[in-house]
Short mmCIF file of C-alpha atoms in Angstrom, two decimals:
data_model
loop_
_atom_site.label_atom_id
_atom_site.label_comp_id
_atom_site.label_asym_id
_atom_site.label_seq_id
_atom_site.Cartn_x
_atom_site.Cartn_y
_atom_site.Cartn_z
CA UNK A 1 -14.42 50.71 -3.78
CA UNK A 2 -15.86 46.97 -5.21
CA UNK A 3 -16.53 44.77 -2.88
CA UNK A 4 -14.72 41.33 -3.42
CA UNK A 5 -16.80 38.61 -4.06
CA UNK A 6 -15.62 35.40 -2.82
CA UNK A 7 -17.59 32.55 -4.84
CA UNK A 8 -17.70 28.69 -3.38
CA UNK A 9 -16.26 26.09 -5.78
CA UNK A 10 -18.81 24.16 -7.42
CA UNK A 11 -17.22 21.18 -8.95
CA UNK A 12 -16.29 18.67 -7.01
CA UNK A 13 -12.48 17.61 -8.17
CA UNK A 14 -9.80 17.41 -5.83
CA UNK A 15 -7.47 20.38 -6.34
CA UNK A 16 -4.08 19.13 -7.50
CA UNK A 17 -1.51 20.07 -5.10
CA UNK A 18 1.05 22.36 -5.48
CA UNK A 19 5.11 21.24 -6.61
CA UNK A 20 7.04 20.12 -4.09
CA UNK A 21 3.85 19.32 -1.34
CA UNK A 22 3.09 16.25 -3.38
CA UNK A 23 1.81 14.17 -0.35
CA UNK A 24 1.89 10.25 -1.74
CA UNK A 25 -0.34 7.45 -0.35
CA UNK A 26 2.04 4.61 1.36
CA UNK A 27 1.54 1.58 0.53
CA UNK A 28 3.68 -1.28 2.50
CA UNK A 29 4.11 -4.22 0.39
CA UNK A 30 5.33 -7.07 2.60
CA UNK A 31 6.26 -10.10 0.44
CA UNK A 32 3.17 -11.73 0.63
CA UNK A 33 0.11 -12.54 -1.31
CA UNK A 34 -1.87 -9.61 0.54
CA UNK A 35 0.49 -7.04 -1.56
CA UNK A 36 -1.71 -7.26 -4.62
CA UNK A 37 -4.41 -5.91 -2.58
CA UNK A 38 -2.79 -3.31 -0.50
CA UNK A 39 -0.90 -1.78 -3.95
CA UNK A 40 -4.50 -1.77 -5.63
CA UNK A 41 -6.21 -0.59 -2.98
CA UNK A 42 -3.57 2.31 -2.75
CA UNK A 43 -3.63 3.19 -6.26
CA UNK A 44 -8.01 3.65 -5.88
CA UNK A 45 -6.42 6.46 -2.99
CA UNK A 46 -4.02 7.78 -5.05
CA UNK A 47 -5.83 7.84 -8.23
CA UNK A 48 -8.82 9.52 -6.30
CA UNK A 49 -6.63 11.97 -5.05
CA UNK A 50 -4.12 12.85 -8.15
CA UNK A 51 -1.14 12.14 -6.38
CA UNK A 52 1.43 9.30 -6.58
CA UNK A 53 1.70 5.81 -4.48
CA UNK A 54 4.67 5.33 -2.02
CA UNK A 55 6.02 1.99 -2.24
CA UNK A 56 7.05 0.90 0.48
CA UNK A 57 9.49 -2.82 0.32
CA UNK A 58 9.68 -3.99 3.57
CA UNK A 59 13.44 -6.13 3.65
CA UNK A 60 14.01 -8.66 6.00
CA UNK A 61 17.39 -7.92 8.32
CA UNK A 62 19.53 -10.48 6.05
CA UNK A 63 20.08 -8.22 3.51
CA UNK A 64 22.58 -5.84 3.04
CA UNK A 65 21.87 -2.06 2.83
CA UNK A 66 22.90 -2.23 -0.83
CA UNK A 67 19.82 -2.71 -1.76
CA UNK A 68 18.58 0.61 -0.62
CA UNK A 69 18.68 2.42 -4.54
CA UNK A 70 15.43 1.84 -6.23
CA UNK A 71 17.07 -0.34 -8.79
CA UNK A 72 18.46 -2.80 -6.49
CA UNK A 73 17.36 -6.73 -7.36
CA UNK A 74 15.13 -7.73 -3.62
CA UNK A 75 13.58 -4.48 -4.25
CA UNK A 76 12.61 -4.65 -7.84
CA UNK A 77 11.76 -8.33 -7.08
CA UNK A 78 8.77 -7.15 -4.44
CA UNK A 79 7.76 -3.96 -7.25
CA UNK A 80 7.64 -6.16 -9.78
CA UNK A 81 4.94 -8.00 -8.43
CA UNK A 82 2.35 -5.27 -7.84
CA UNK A 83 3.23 -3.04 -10.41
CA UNK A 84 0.49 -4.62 -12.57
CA UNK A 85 -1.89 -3.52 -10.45
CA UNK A 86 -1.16 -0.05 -10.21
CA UNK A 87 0.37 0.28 -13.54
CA UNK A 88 -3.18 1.08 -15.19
CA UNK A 89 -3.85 3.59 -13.09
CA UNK A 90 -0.96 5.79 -14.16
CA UNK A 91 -1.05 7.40 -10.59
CA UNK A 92 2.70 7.53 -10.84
CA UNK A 93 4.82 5.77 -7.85
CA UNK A 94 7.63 6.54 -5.60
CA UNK A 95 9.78 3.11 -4.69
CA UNK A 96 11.39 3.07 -1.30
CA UNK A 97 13.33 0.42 0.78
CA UNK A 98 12.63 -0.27 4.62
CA UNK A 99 14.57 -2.76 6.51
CA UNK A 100 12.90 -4.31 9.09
CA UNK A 101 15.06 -3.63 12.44
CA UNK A 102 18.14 -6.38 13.36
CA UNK A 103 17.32 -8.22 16.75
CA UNK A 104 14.64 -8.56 19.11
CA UNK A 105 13.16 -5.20 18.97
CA UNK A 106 9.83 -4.20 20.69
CA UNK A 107 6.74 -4.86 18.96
CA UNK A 108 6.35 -1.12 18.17
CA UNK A 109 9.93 -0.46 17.63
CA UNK A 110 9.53 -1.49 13.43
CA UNK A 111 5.88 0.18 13.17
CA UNK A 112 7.53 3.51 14.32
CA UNK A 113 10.16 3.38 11.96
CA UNK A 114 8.32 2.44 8.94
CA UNK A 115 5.72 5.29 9.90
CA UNK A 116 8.46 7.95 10.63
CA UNK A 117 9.37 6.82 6.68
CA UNK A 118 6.13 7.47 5.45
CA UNK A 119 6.00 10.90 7.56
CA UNK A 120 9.27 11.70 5.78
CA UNK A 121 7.48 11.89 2.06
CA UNK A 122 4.57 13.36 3.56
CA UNK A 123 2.20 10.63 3.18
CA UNK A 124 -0.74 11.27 5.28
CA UNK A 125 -2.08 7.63 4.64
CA UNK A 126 -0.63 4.32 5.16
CA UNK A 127 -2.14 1.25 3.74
CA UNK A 128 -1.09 -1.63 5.15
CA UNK A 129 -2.55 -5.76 5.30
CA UNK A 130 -4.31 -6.76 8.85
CA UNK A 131 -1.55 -9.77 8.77
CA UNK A 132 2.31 -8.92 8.51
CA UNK A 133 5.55 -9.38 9.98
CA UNK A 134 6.64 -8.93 13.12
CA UNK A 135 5.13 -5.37 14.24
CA UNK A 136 4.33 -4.50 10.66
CA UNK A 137 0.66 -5.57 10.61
CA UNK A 138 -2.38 -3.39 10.90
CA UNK A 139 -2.89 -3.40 14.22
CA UNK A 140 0.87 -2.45 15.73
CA UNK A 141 0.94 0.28 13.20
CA UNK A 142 -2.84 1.80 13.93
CA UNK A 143 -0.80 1.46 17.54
CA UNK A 144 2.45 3.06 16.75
CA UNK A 145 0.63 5.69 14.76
CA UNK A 146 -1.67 6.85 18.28
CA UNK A 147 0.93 6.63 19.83
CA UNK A 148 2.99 9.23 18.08
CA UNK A 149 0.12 11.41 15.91
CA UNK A 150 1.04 9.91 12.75
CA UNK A 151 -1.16 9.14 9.18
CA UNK A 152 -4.01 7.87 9.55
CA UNK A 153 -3.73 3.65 8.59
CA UNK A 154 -5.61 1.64 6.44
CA UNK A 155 -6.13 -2.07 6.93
CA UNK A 156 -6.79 -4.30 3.80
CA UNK A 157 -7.99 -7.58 4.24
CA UNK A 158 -6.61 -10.32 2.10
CA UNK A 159 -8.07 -11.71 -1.05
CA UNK A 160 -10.65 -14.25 -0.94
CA UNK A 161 -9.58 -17.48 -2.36
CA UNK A 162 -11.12 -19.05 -5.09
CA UNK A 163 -10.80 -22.28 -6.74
CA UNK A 164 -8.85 -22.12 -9.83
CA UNK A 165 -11.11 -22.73 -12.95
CA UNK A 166 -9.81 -24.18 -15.99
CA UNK A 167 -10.18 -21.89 -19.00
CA UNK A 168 -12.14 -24.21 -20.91
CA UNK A 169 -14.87 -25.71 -18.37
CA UNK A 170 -17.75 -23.64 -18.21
CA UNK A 171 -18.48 -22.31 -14.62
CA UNK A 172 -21.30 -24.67 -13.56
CA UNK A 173 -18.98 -27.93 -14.21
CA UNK A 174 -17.90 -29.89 -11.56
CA UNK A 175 -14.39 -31.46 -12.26
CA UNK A 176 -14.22 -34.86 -12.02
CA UNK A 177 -11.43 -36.42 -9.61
CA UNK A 178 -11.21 -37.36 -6.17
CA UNK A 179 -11.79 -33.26 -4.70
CA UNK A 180 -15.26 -33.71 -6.84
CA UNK A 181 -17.35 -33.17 -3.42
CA UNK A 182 -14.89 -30.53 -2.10
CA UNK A 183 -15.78 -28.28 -4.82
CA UNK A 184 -17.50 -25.20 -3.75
CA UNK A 185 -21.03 -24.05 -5.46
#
């Protein structure tokens, strides 16, 4: 009888997973200037990890559920905005539609809902911007998500602003005008 030899793996690239397991990393794009960073810093966790990115549009209450097909206008409108940062990664993505909840919810109610979403594509990652709507920020869904055992949440701050250059100035100019002491070093 030969024994078996069971031999360790040696390089270190993440096995790809098997069809149909596919487990996507969400990323919950809010409508704000924060979703550039949250799509690219969800496509660095995707890309790492050979899998696709969840997009998650987060719909205010006003509109219709018609817009729930991934080729619906508010929902293209939000993709369209981030896909040029995820685009080059060619992680592949998965669109999806939440709509935040009519009325005066609880502050949880929305972050349990969105997170039961991402638990339905089996994405064991959420990230998500520290500032957001109404129970869709960092903190209510690191909350929601103790609460009820679900992914594990990332919180990406937001970009730091810059002053806008001109093209042509060199960057130690100063621009003349009346911000010419308001100008940053």
């Amino acid at each position: 009888m030969t024994p078996l030899l069971c031999r360790p793996r040696r390089d270190r690239t993440p096995w790809l997973p098997r069809a149909g397991l596919v487990q996507p990393v969400a990323a919950v794009l809010t409508d704000r200037i924060d979703d550039l960073a949250v799509a690219e810093a969800a496509a660095r966790i995707a890309l790492a990890r050979r899998v696709p990115v969840l997009l998650i549009a987060v719909m205010p209450p006003g509109i219709h559920r018609q817009g729930d097909d991934p080729f619906s206008a508010p929902l293209r409108a939000v993709l369209a905005r981030v896909m040029p940062k995820i685009g080059p990664s060619a992680t592949g993505y998965i669109p999806e539609a939440f709509h935040l909840p009519a009325g005066r919810a609880s502050r949880l109610a929305a972050a349990k809902e969105l997170l039961a979403l991402a638990t339905r594509h089996r994405a064991p990652d959420v990230v998500t911007a520290r500032r957001g709507p109404h129970g869709l920020d960092a903190h209510a869904l690191i909350e929601a998500a103790a609460l009820r055992g679900g992914p594990f949440v990332h919180a990406v701050a937001p970009a730091a602003w810059g002053p806008l250059q001109s093209p042509s100035a060199p960057a130690g100019d100063v621009p003349s005008g009346p911000w010419k002491g308001n100008v940053p070093r």
